[in-house]
Short mmCIF file of C-alpha atoms in Angstrom, two decimals:
data_model
loop_
_atom_site.label_atom_id
_atom_site.label_comp_id
_atom_site.label_asym_id
_atom_site.label_seq_id
_atom_site.Cartn_x
_atom_site.Cartn_y
_atom_site.Cartn_z
CA MET N 150 9.65 13.16 22.37
CA LYS N 151 6.85 11.05 23.80
CA ASN N 152 3.52 12.74 24.39
CA LEU N 153 2.63 11.38 27.82
CA ARG N 154 0.04 14.11 28.43
CA LEU N 155 -1.96 12.87 25.48
CA LYS N 156 -1.72 9.30 26.72
CA SER N 157 -2.87 10.20 30.24
CA ALA N 158 -5.68 12.43 28.93
CA ARG N 159 -6.88 9.54 26.77
CA ALA N 160 -6.67 7.14 29.71
CA ALA N 161 -8.60 9.62 31.89
CA LYS N 162 -11.41 9.48 29.35
CA ASP N 163 -11.17 5.68 29.30
CA LEU N 164 -10.56 5.66 25.57
CA SER N 165 -8.46 3.13 23.70
CA GLN N 166 -6.17 4.28 20.90
CA GLU N 167 -8.59 2.71 18.44
CA ALA N 168 -11.56 4.58 19.94
CA LEU N 169 -9.76 7.93 19.92
CA ALA N 170 -8.60 7.28 16.36
CA GLN N 171 -12.17 6.69 15.23
CA LEU N 172 -13.36 9.83 17.01
CA VAL N 173 -10.85 12.07 15.26
CA GLY N 174 -10.89 10.22 11.92
CA VAL N 175 -7.37 8.79 11.75
CA SER N 176 -5.85 5.33 12.03
CA ARG N 177 -4.88 3.76 15.35
CA GLN N 178 -1.25 3.69 14.20
CA THR N 179 -1.31 7.49 13.84
CA ILE N 180 -2.48 7.97 17.45
CA ASN N 181 0.21 5.50 18.55
CA ALA N 182 2.84 7.38 16.55
CA ILE N 183 1.77 10.73 18.09
CA GLU N 184 1.95 9.31 21.62
CA LYS N 185 5.37 7.76 20.96
CA GLY N 186 6.61 11.03 19.50
CA ASP N 187 7.25 9.52 16.08
CA TYR N 188 4.84 11.85 14.27
CA ASN N 189 4.01 15.55 14.59
CA PRO N 190 0.33 16.03 13.80
CA THR N 191 -1.05 18.99 11.86
CA ILE N 192 -2.82 21.73 13.80
CA LYS N 193 -6.12 20.44 12.42
CA LEU N 194 -5.53 17.02 13.94
CA CYS N 195 -4.26 18.53 17.19
CA LEU N 196 -7.51 20.51 17.49
CA ALA N 197 -9.60 17.43 16.72
CA ILE N 198 -7.79 15.45 19.44
CA CYS N 199 -8.21 18.30 21.94
CA HIS N 200 -11.91 18.50 21.13
CA ALA N 201 -12.32 14.75 21.58
CA LEU N 202 -10.52 14.77 24.94
CA ASP N 203 -11.99 18.07 26.23
CA LYS N 204 -8.53 19.58 26.62
CA THR N 205 -6.79 22.68 25.28
CA LEU N 206 -3.81 22.74 22.91
CA ASP N 207 -1.57 23.98 25.73
CA GLU N 208 -2.56 21.06 27.94
CA LEU N 209 -1.83 18.39 25.35
CA PHE N 210 0.74 19.65 22.86
CA TRP N 211 2.58 22.76 24.04
CA GLU N 212 5.67 22.48 26.20
CA MET U 199 -10.02 -4.29 -37.12
CA ASP U 200 -13.18 -6.23 -38.02
CA THR U 201 -16.64 -5.85 -36.48
CA ASN U 202 -16.13 -8.79 -34.08
CA GLU U 203 -13.03 -7.19 -32.58
CA ILE U 204 -14.75 -3.81 -32.32
CA GLY U 205 -17.74 -5.46 -30.63
CA PHE U 206 -15.44 -7.27 -28.19
CA LEU U 207 -13.60 -4.07 -27.31
CA CYS U 208 -16.84 -2.14 -26.83
CA GLY U 209 -18.26 -4.86 -24.61
CA PHE U 210 -15.06 -4.98 -22.60
CA LEU U 211 -15.12 -1.19 -22.20
CA VAL U 212 -18.75 -1.19 -21.04
CA VAL U 213 -18.09 -3.90 -18.44
CA PHE U 214 -14.97 -2.09 -17.27
CA LEU U 215 -16.86 1.20 -16.86
CA ILE U 216 -19.70 -0.49 -14.95
CA ILE U 217 -17.30 -2.22 -12.56
CA ALA U 218 -15.34 1.01 -12.09
CA ALA U 219 -18.54 2.95 -11.32
CA ILE U 220 -19.64 0.33 -8.76
CA LEU U 221 -16.24 0.35 -7.04
CA ILE U 222 -16.06 4.17 -6.94
CA ARG U 223 -19.60 4.36 -5.50
CA LYS U 224 -18.74 1.70 -2.92
CA ARG U 225 -15.60 3.60 -1.91
CA LYS U 226 -17.50 6.83 -1.41
CA LYS U 227 -20.20 5.05 0.58
CA ASP U 228 -18.07 3.10 3.06
CA GLY U 229 -15.04 5.38 3.11
CA SER U 230 -12.64 2.77 1.86
CA GLY U 231 -9.59 4.13 0.11
CA GLN U 232 -9.27 6.94 2.64
CA PHE U 233 -5.89 7.65 4.13
CA ASP U 234 -5.17 9.90 7.09
CA GLU U 235 -2.54 12.67 7.01
CA ARG U 236 0.30 10.48 8.28
CA GLN U 237 -0.52 7.78 5.74
CA ILE U 238 -0.57 10.36 2.93
CA VAL U 239 2.97 11.40 3.92
CA GLY U 240 3.95 7.73 3.98
CA ARG U 241 2.45 7.15 0.55
CA GLY U 242 4.36 10.15 -0.73
CA LYS U 243 7.60 8.52 0.44
CA ALA U 244 6.53 5.25 -1.18
CA PHE U 245 5.72 6.93 -4.52
CA GLN U 246 9.07 8.70 -4.38
CA ALA U 247 10.93 5.44 -3.73
CA GLY U 248 9.03 3.63 -6.50
CA PHE U 249 9.53 6.45 -8.99
CA PHE U 250 13.28 6.74 -8.45
CA THR U 251 13.67 2.98 -8.60
CA LEU U 252 11.80 3.02 -11.93
CA LEU U 253 13.99 5.86 -13.17
CA VAL U 254 17.31 4.24 -12.27
CA LEU U 255 16.40 0.71 -13.34
CA GLY U 256 14.80 2.02 -16.52
CA MET U 257 18.01 3.86 -17.41
CA LEU U 258 20.13 0.79 -16.65
CA ASN U 259 17.74 -1.34 -18.69
CA ASN U 260 17.98 0.98 -21.69
CA VAL U 261 21.77 1.20 -21.44
CA GLY U 262 21.97 -2.56 -21.12
CA PHE U 263 19.98 -3.09 -24.30
CA TYR U 264 21.78 -0.33 -26.18
CA LEU U 265 25.11 -1.96 -25.40
CA GLU U 266 23.57 -5.36 -26.21
CA PHE U 267 24.52 -6.51 -22.74
CA LEU U 268 21.19 -7.94 -21.60
CA PRO U 269 20.04 -11.26 -23.03
CA GLY U 270 16.54 -12.39 -23.89
CA ASP U 271 13.33 -10.57 -24.64
CA ARG U 272 13.30 -6.85 -23.91
CA PHE U 273 9.64 -6.99 -22.87
CA LEU U 274 10.47 -9.25 -19.92
CA TRP U 275 13.20 -6.92 -18.69
CA ASP U 276 10.82 -3.95 -18.97
CA VAL U 277 8.17 -5.82 -16.99
CA GLY U 278 10.82 -6.76 -14.46
CA VAL U 279 11.76 -3.11 -13.99
CA PHE U 280 8.10 -2.17 -13.42
CA GLY U 281 7.64 -5.13 -11.11
CA ILE U 282 10.61 -4.13 -8.94
CA SER U 283 9.42 -0.51 -8.81
CA ILE U 284 5.91 -1.55 -7.78
CA THR U 285 7.35 -3.88 -5.13
CA ILE U 286 9.56 -1.10 -3.74
CA PHE U 287 6.52 1.20 -3.64
CA ALA U 288 4.41 -1.40 -1.84
CA VAL U 289 7.09 -2.35 0.69
CA THR U 290 7.84 1.31 1.50
CA ALA U 291 4.12 2.04 1.88
CA ILE U 292 3.64 -1.01 4.12
CA CYS U 293 6.55 0.02 6.35
CA ASN U 294 4.89 3.45 6.75
CA ASP U 295 1.45 1.91 7.51
CA ALA U 296 0.25 3.49 4.29
CA TYR U 297 -0.47 0.59 1.96
CA LEU U 298 -3.89 -0.33 3.31
CA SER U 299 -6.40 2.46 3.89
CA MET U 300 -7.96 3.13 7.30
CA THR U 301 -10.97 0.92 6.66
CA GLU U 302 -9.27 -1.85 4.69
CA SER U 303 -8.89 -5.21 6.38
CA PRO U 304 -5.51 -6.99 6.13
CA LYS U 305 -7.37 -10.30 5.89
CA ASN U 306 -9.09 -9.26 2.64
CA PHE U 307 -5.73 -8.17 1.32
CA TYR U 308 -4.12 -11.52 2.23
CA LEU U 309 -6.97 -13.27 0.40
CA SER U 310 -6.72 -11.21 -2.79
CA GLY U 311 -2.91 -11.17 -2.74
CA GLY U 312 -2.83 -14.88 -2.04
CA LEU U 313 -5.18 -15.56 -4.96
CA LEU U 314 -3.01 -13.53 -7.33
CA PHE U 315 0.08 -15.32 -6.04
CA GLY U 316 -1.58 -18.73 -6.42
CA ALA U 317 -2.97 -18.03 -9.90
CA ASN U 318 0.41 -16.86 -11.17
CA LEU U 319 2.15 -19.83 -9.57
CA ILE U 320 -0.21 -22.25 -11.29
CA CYS U 321 0.26 -20.47 -14.63
CA PHE U 322 4.02 -20.55 -14.08
CA PHE U 323 4.08 -24.33 -13.75
CA ILE U 324 1.66 -24.82 -16.64
CA ASN U 325 3.72 -22.60 -18.95
CA MET U 326 7.00 -24.15 -17.82
CA SER U 327 5.78 -27.54 -19.01
CA ASP U 328 5.73 -26.18 -22.58
CA SER U 329 9.04 -24.83 -23.87
CA SER U 330 7.26 -22.54 -26.36
CA HIS U 331 5.67 -20.65 -23.43
CA ARG U 332 8.90 -20.04 -21.55
CA ASP U 333 8.57 -16.25 -21.68
CA SER U 334 5.02 -16.43 -20.28
CA ALA U 335 6.32 -18.65 -17.49
CA ILE U 336 9.01 -16.11 -16.62
CA LEU U 337 6.37 -13.37 -16.58
CA ASN U 338 4.13 -15.41 -14.27
CA GLY U 339 7.13 -16.17 -12.06
CA MET U 340 7.95 -12.47 -11.70
CA LEU U 341 4.38 -11.57 -10.78
CA CYS U 342 4.27 -14.49 -8.35
CA LEU U 343 7.45 -13.31 -6.64
CA MET U 344 6.19 -9.72 -6.52
CA TRP U 345 2.95 -10.68 -4.76
CA ALA U 346 4.75 -13.05 -2.41
CA ILE U 347 7.07 -10.26 -1.26
CA ILE U 348 4.22 -7.76 -0.84
CA VAL U 349 1.91 -10.13 1.06
CA LEU U 350 4.75 -11.40 3.26
CA THR U 351 5.89 -7.87 4.07
CA GLN U 352 2.35 -6.87 5.05
CA TYR U 353 2.00 -9.96 7.24
CA ILE U 354 5.31 -9.39 9.05
CA HIS U 355 4.57 -5.69 9.51
CA SER U 356 1.06 -6.38 10.85
CA ARG U 357 2.47 -8.89 13.32
CA ASN U 358 5.16 -6.47 14.53
CA THR U 359 2.63 -3.62 14.79
CA ARG U 360 0.29 -5.77 16.86
CA LYS U 361 3.06 -6.15 19.44
CA GLU U 362 3.06 -2.37 19.88
CA LEU U 363 -0.59 -2.34 20.95
CA GLU U 364 -1.11 -0.55 24.20
CA GLU U 365 -1.36 -2.78 27.22
#
């Protein structure tokens, strides 16, 4: 399932996929895969993304 | 083994260790060779595919030679089996975005892969011109084909991935 909340949170911060990827220490393709719903990140990566986007886990990853 | 051969081997070992130390230090410094969690999963799939290919083809190769079914030099068939396994590993890794590390540039890879392809192609034609070097020519041909497949796969995958860039 696509993660549109992540995509909109990233857009709200005016960050490209590449920029977010560099902030959290992964490749751009990984961020793309998470947003498309092709990859389920580990909790460690989820927390890193939340920290980078100033959001909580509930806001970005929980249904 | 005479003293000249021992000296050559020692010199070769020293140079190898120096180059290895420089490359390891460079990797630690600029973070090259680092893969993220998704890439590590992808590389796991690639290693699995390569390993099972090696296992199956190795068994078939051994059965083929035991039954005296396969012609020619056994060494070439063994190299062929390894070559196919390595190619399967590389193609699987590329399809999972896990062949090149996070900081590696595809352009550098095309350059190095292209050089290996070109060098083997040249050696192939040189060895083919001499019938006594036929086996070497076949070996060069196999390596040439292997690098061509890997570089081409990376190029096609990079081009397809670029189309998925966010708008």
